[in-house]
Short mmCIF file of C-alpha atoms in Angstrom, two decimals:
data_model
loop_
_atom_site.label_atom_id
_atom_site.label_comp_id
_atom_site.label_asym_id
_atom_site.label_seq_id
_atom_site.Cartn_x
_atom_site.Cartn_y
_atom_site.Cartn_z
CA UNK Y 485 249.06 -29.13 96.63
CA UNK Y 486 249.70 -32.63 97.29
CA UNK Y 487 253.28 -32.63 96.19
CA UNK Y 488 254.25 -29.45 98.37
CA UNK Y 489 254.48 -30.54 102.01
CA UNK Y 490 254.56 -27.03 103.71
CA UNK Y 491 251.25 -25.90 101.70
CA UNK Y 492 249.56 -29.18 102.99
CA UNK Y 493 250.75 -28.97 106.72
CA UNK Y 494 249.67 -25.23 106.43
CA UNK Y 495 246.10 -26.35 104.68
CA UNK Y 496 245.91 -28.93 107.69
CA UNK Y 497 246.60 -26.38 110.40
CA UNK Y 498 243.88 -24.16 108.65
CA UNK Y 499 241.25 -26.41 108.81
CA UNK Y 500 242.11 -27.75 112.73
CA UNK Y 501 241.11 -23.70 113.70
CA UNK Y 502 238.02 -23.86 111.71
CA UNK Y 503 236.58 -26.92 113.35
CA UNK Y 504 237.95 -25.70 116.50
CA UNK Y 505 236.01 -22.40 116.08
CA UNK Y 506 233.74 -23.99 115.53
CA UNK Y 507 233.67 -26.30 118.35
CA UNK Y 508 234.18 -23.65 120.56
CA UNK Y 509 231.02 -21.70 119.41
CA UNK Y 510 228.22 -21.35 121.60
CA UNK Y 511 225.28 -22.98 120.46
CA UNK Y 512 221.52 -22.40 120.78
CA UNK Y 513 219.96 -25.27 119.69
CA UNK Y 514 216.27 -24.64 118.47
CA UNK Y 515 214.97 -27.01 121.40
CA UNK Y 516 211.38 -28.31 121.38
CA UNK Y 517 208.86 -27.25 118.33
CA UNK Y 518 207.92 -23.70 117.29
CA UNK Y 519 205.32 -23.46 120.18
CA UNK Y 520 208.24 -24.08 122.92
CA UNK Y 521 209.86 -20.55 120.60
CA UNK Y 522 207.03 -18.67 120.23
CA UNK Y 523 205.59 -16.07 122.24
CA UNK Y 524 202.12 -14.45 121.79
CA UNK Y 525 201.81 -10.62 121.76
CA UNK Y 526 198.77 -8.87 122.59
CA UNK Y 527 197.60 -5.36 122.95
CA UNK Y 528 198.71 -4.37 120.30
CA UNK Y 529 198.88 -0.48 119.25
CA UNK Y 530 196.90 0.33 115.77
CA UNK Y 531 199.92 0.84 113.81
CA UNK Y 532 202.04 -1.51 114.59
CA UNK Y 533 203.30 -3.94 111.98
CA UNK Y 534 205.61 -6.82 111.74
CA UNK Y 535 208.68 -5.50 110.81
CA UNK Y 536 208.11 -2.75 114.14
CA UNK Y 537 207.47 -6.09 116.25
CA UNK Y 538 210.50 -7.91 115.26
CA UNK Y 539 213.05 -5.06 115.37
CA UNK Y 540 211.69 -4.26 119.08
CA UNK Y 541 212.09 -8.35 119.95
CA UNK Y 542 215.29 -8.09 118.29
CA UNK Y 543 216.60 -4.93 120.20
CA UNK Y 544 215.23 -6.03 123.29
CA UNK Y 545 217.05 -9.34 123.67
CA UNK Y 546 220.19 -8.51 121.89
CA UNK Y 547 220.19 -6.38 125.07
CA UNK Y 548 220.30 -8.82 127.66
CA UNK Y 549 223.26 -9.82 129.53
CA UNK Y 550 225.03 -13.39 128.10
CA UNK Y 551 223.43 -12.75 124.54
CA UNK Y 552 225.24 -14.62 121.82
CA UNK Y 553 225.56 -12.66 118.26
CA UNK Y 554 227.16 -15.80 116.85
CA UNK Y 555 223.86 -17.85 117.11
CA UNK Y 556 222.15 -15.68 114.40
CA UNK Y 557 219.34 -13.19 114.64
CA UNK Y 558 217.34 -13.69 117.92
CA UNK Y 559 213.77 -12.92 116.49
CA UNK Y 560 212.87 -15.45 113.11
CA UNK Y 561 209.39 -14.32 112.47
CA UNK Y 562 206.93 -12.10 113.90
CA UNK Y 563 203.03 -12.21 112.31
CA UNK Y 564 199.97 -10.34 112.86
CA UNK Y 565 196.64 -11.64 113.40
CA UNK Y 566 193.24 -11.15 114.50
CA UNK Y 567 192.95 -8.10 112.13
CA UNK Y 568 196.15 -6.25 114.04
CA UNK Y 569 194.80 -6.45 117.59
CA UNK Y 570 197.80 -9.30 118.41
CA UNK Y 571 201.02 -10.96 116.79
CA UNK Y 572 203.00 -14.21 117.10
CA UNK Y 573 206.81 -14.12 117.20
CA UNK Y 574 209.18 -16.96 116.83
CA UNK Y 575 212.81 -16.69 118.84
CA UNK Y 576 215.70 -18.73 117.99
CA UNK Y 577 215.15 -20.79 120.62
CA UNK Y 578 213.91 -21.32 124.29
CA UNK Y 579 216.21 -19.30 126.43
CA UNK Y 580 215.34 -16.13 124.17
CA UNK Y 581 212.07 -16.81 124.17
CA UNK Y 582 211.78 -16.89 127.55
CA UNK Y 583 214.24 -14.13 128.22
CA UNK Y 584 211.47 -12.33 126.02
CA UNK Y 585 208.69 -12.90 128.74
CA UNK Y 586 210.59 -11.07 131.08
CA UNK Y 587 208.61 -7.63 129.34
CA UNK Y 588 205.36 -8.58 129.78
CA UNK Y 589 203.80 -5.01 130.28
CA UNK Y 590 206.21 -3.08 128.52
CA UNK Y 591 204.79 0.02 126.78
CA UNK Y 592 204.73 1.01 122.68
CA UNK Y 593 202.62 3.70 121.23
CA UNK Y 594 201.00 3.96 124.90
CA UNK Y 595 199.70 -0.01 125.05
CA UNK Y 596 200.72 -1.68 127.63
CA UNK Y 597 202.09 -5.21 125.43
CA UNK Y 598 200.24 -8.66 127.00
CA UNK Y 599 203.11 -11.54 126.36
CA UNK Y 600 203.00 -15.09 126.94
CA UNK Y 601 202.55 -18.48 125.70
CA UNK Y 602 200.77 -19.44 123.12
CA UNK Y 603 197.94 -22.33 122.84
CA UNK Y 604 200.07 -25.65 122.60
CA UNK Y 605 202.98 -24.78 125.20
CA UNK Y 606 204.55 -27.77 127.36
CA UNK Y 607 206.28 -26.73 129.97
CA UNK Y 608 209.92 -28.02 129.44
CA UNK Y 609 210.89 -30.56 132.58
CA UNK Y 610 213.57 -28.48 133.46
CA UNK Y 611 213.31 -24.64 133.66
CA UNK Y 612 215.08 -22.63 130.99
CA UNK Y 613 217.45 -19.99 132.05
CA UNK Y 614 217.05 -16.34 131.17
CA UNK Y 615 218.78 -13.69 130.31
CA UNK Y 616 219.21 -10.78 132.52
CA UNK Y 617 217.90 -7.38 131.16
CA UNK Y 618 219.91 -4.24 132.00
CA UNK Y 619 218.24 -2.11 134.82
CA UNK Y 620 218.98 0.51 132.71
CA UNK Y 621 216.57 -0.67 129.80
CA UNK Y 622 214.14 -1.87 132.39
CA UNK Y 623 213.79 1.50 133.17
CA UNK Y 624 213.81 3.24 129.95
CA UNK Y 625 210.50 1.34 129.40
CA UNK Y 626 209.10 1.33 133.31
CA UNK Y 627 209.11 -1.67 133.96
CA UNK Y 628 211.17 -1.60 137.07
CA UNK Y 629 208.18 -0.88 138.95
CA UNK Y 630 205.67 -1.97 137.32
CA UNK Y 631 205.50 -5.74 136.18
CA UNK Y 632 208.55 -6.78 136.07
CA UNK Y 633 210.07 -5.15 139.04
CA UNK Y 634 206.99 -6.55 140.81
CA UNK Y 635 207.76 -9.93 140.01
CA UNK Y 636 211.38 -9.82 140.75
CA UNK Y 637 211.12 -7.79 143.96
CA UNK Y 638 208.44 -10.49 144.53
CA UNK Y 639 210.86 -13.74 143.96
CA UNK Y 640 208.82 -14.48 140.98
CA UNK Y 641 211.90 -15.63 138.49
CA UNK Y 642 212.04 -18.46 136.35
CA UNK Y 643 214.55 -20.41 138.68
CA UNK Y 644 211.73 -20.47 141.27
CA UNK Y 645 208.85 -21.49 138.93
CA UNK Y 646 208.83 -25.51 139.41
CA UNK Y 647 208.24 -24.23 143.24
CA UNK Y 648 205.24 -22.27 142.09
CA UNK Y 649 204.00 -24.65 140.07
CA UNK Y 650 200.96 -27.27 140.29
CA UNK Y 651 200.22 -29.71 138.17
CA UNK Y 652 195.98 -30.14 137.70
CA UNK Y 653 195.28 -33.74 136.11
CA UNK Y 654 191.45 -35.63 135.30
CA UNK Y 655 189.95 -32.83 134.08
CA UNK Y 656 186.47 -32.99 132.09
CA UNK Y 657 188.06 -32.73 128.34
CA UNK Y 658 186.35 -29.44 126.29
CA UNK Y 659 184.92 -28.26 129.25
CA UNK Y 660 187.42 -26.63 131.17
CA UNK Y 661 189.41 -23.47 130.21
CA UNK Y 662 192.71 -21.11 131.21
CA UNK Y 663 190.18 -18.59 132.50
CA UNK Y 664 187.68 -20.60 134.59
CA UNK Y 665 191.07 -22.33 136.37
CA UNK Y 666 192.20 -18.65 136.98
CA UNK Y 667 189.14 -17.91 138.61
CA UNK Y 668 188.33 -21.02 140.31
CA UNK Y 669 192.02 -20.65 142.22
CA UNK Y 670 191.98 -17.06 142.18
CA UNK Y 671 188.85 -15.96 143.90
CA UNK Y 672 190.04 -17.87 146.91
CA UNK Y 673 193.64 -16.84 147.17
CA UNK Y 674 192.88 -13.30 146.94
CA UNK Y 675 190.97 -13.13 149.88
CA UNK Y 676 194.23 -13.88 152.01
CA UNK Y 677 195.78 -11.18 154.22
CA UNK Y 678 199.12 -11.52 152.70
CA UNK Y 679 197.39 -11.01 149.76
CA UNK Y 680 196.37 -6.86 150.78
CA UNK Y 681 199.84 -5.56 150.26
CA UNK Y 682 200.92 -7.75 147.05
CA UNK Y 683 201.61 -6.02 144.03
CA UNK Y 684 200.57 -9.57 141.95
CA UNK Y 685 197.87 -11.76 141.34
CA UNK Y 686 197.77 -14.73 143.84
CA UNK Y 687 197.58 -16.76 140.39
CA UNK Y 688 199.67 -15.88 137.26
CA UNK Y 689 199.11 -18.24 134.63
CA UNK Y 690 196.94 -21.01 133.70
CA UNK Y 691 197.85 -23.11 130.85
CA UNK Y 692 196.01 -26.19 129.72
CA UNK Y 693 197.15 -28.91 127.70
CA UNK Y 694 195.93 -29.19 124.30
CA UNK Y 695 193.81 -32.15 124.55
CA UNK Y 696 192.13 -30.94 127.44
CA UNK Y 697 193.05 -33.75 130.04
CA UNK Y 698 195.60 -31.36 132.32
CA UNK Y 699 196.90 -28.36 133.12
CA UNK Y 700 199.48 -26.22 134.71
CA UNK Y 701 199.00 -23.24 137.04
CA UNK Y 702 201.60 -20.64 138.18
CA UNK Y 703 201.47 -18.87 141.24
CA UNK Y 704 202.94 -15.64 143.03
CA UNK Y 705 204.71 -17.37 145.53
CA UNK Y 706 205.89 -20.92 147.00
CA UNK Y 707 203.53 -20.27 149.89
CA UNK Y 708 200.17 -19.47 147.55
CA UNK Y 709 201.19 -23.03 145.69
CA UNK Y 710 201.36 -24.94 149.19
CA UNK Y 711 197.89 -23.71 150.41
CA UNK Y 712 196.41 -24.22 146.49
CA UNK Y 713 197.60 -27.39 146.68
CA UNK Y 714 196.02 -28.35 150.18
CA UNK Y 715 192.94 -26.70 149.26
CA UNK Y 716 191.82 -27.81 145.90
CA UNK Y 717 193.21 -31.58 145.87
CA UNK Y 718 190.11 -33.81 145.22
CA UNK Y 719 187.38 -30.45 144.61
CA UNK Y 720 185.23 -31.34 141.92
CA UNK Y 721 185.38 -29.41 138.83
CA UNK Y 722 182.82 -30.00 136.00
CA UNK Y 723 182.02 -33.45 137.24
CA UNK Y 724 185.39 -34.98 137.98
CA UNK Y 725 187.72 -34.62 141.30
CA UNK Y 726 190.66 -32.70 140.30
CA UNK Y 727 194.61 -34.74 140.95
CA UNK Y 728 196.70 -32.01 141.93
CA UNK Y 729 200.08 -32.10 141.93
CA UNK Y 730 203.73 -30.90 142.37
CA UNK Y 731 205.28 -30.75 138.72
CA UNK Y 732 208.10 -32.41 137.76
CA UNK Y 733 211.33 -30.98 138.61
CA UNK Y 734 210.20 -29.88 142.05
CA UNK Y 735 212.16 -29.65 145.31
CA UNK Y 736 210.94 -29.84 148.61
CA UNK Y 737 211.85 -27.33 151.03
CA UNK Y 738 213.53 -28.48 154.51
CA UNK Y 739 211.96 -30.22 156.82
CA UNK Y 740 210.07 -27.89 159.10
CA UNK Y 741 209.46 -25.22 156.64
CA UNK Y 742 205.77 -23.50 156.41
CA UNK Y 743 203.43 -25.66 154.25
CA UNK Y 744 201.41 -23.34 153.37
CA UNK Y 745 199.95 -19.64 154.32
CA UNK Y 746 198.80 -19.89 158.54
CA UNK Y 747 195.86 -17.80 157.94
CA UNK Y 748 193.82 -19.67 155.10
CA UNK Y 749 192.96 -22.09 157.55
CA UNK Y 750 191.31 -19.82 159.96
CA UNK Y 751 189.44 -17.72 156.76
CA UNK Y 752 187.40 -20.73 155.10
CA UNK Y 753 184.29 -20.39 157.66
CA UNK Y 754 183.68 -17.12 155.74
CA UNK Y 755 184.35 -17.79 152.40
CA UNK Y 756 180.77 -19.72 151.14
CA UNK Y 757 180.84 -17.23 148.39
CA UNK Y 758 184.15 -17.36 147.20
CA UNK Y 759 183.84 -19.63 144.08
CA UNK Y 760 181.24 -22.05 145.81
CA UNK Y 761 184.16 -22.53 148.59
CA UNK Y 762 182.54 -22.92 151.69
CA UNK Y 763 182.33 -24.75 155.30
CA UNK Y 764 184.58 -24.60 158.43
CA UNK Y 765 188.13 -24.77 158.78
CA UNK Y 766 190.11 -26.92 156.04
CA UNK Y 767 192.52 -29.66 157.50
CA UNK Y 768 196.04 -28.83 156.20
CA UNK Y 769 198.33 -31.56 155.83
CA UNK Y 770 201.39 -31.31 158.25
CA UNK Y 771 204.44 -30.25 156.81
CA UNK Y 772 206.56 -32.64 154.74
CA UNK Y 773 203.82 -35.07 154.87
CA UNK Y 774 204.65 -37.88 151.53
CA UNK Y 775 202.52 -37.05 148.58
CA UNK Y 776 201.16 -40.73 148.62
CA UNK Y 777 199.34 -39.66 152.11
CA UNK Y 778 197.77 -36.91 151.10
CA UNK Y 779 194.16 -38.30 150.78
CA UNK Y 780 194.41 -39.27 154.26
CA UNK Y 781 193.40 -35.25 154.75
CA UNK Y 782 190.07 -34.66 154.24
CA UNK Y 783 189.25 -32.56 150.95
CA UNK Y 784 187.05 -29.22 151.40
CA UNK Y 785 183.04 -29.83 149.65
CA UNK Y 786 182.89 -30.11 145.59
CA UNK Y 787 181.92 -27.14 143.81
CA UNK Y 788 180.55 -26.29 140.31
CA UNK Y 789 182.51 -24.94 137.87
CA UNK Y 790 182.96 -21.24 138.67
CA UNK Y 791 181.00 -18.48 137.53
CA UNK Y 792 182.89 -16.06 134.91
CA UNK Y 793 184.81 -12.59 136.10
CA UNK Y 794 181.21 -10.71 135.52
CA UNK Y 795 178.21 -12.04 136.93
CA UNK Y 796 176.15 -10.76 133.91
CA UNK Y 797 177.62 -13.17 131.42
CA UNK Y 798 177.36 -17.13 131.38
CA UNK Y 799 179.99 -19.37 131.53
CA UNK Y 800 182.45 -19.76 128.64
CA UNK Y 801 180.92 -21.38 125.58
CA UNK Y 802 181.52 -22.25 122.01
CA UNK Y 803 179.33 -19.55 121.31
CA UNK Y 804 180.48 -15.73 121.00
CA UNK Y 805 178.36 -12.66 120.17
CA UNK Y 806 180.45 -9.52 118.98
CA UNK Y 807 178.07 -6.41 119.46
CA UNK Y 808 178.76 -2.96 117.67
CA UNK Y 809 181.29 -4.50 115.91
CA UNK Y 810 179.86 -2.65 112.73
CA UNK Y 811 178.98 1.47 111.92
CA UNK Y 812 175.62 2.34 110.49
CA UNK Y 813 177.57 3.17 107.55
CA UNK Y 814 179.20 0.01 106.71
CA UNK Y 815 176.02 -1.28 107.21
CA UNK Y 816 174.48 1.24 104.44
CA UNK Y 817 176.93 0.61 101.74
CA UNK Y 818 177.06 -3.01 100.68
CA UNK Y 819 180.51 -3.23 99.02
CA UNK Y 820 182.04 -1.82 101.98
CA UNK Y 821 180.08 -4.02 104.39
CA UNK Y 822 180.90 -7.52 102.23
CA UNK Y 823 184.73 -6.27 102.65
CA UNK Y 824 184.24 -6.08 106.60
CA UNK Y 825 182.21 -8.90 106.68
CA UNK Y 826 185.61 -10.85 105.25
CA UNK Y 827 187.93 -9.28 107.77
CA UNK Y 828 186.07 -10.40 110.50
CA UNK Y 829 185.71 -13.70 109.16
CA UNK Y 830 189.52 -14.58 108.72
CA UNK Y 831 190.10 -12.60 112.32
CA UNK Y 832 188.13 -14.85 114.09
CA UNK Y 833 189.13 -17.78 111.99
CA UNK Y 834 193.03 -17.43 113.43
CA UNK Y 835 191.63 -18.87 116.76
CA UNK Y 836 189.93 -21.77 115.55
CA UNK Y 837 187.88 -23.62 113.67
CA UNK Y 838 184.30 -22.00 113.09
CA UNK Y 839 181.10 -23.72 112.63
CA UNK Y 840 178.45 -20.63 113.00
CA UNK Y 841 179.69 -17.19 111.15
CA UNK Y 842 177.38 -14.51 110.38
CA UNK Y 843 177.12 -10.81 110.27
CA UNK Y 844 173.42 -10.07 109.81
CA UNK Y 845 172.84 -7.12 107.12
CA UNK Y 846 170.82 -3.65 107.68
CA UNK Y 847 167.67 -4.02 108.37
CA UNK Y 848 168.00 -7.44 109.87
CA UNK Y 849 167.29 -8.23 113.44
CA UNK Y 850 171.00 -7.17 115.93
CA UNK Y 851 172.35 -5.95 112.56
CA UNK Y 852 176.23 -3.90 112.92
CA UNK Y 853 176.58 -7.58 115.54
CA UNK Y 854 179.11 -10.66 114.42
CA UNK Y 855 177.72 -14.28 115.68
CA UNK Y 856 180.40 -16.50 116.17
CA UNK Y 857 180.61 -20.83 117.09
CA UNK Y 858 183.85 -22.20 117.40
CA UNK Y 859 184.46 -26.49 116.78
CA UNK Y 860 186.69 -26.08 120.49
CA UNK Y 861 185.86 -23.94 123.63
CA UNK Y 862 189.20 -23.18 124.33
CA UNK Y 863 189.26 -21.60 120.76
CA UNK Y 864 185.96 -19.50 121.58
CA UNK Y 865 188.01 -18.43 125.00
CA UNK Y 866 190.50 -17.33 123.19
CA UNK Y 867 188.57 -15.30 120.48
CA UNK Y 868 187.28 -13.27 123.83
CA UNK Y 869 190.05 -12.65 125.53
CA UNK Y 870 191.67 -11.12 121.78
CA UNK Y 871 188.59 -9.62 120.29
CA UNK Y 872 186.78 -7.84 123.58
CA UNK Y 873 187.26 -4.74 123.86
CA UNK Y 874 189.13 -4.09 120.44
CA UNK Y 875 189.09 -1.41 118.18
CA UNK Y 876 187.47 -2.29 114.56
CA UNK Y 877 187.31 0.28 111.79
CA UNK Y 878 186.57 3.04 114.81
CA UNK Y 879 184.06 0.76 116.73
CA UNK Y 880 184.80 -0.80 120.45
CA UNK Y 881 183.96 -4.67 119.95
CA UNK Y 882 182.25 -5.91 122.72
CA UNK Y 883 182.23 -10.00 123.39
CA UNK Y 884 180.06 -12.15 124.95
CA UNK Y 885 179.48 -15.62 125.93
CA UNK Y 886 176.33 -17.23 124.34
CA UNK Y 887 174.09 -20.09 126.03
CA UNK Y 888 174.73 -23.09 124.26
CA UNK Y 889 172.30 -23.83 121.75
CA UNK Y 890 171.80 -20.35 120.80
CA UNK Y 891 173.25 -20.76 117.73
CA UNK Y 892 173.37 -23.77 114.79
CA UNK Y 893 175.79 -24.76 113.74
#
């Protein structure tokens, strides 16, 4: 080749269009780790397997408007766990995993699917763009009116989430979860009149960092964030003042734009029983006011960490009971009851580590029940919200929160 000219120029010209190509391709870097790509699936219909969660993924967000064959297949990995009742998949990166939140609510076998981020996300700095679905497969699935049309009809997209956003620092590590800074915030909010004719939650999400120090909660609207943040700066929460903050990335609206919802204000004489909240009217910082003057406002009373979504059951703990979660005749045949035993074991094992596991036998005091004590609390929180109310070899699985103590370890 080296002695023929035209075969080298034409060789040379060859490989200039590859590494254009290739140059020119667009790319879809894998950004962050495989938490920042991963979604978590719950709800999960009894039959459904991986291969059935991954082709849906696939389908749904090769569907999307600005999808990119070239980058490869848009779903890696999808896995069961928790003995079927949820699944993880992995995307090919952030934008399609995010895209993928998008169908939170959508409906297979007649389950309404429960998506969103697992244990371990970090919100990026700056928000990730998604893809558009097509009304049209919106409404093949209903979701133009229902969670998703909600949300968008609501200006809840990810371009506006920064403004929705709060950042909650100094929290007590281990003690505080997702679901008691739902409720703490929620409670509240809800009691709003804007909040009568909403379609969503005043509060969305709740995520807490893994190490417990700080968290991040989502809101329905700009307006809900404002008054949050007004409200709850300096409360105490399980023994420390909460820091509250706007998030990185956020952007202040123009100067003489509302600060916050006009009639929470006016509401707080009557709300002593909403979450502990209680008193007169709550100064509201004027608009625009610096961030560094803040504590200049005075901060409503301190309350104690809030009581769970049903009065009947104690605060979250490390300890779970799981009633009924065996027949009378597992119970009566011992081969078939050591086999159960197992498959509860590694179910509850995929949300943490477990110090207390037990399943007592027939004849045993609260036999067919499943005694659980998790290492973390935010692992125990997390075996509730996936094992409560599940179905298990025909039985309903009912959870509860234990007193700490109850069991050893």
């Amino acid at each position: 080749m080296g002695d023929n000219p035209q075969e080298a120029a034409a060789m040379l010209l060859q490989q200039q269009q590859q590494f254009a190509s290739m140059a020119t391709m667009p790319h879809n870097a894998v950004g962050g780790s495989k938490k920042q790509r991963e979604l978590y699936i719950g709800n999960l219909p009894p039959t459904a397997n991986e291969g059935m969660i991954k082709e849906l993924f696939c389908n749904l967000v090769a569907a999307c408007e600005g999808f990119v064959p070239m980058g490869g297949p848009p779903v890696l990995n999808a896995q069961i766990a928790g003995g079927g009742q949820f699944a993880f998949v992995e995307f090919r990166d952030e934008q399609l995993c995010e895209t993928a939140m998008q169908f939170n609510g959508i409906d297979l076998q007649g389950r309404q699917l429960k998506i969103g981020h697992p244990n371990g996300y970090i919100p990026p700095m700056t928000p990730v763009q998604q893809l558009k679905p097509p009304k049209a497969l919106l409404e093949r699935f209903g979701l133009t009116g229902g969670i998703v049309g909600d949300r968008v009809a609501a200006g809840v997209t990810q371009d506006t989430k920064k403004q929705r956003e709060l950042y909650i620092g100094n929290l007590a590590v281990g003690a505080v979860t997702p679901v008691m800074l739902k409720e703490l915030f929620t409670v509240p909010l809800s009691t709003l009149p804007e909040q009568a004719a909403s379609q969503l939650p005043p509060v969305l999400e709740a995520r807490v960092d893994p190490n417990g120090k700080f968290a991040f909660i989502e809101f329905a609207s700009e307006e809900l964030c404002t008054t949050a943040l007004n409200l709850f700066n300096g409360m105490e929460l399980c023994g420390r003042e909460m820091k509250i903050a706007r998030p990185a990335g956020y952007v202040p609206p123009p100067a003489g734009a509302a600060a916050g919802m006009g009639g929470m204000g006016g509401m707080m004489g009557g709300m002593g029983g909403a979450g502990g909240l209680g008193g007169g009217m709550v100064p509201q910082p004027p608009p625009g006011l610096p961030p560094g003057l803040a504590g200049l406002v005075p901060t409503p009373p301190s309350v104690p960490p809030p009581a769970a979504p049903n009065g009947d059951k104690p605060m979250p703990t490390h300890e779970i009971s799981l009633g009924g979660i065996l027949s009378a005749a597992v119970l009566a045949d011992a081969a078939e009851y050591a086999e159960c035993v197992e498959d509860i074991r590694s179910a509850c094992e995929e949300h943490g580590k477990l110090l207390h596991f037990s399943c007592p036998k027939e004849g045993e005091p609260d036999a067919g029940n499943a005694y659980l004590k998790y290492e973390q609390i935010a692992s125990a929180v997390k075996a509730f919200e996936a094992l409560n109310g599940r179905d298990f070899d025909g039985n309903t699985v009912k959870a509860t929160f234990l007193s700490a103590g109850t069991l050893q370890a």
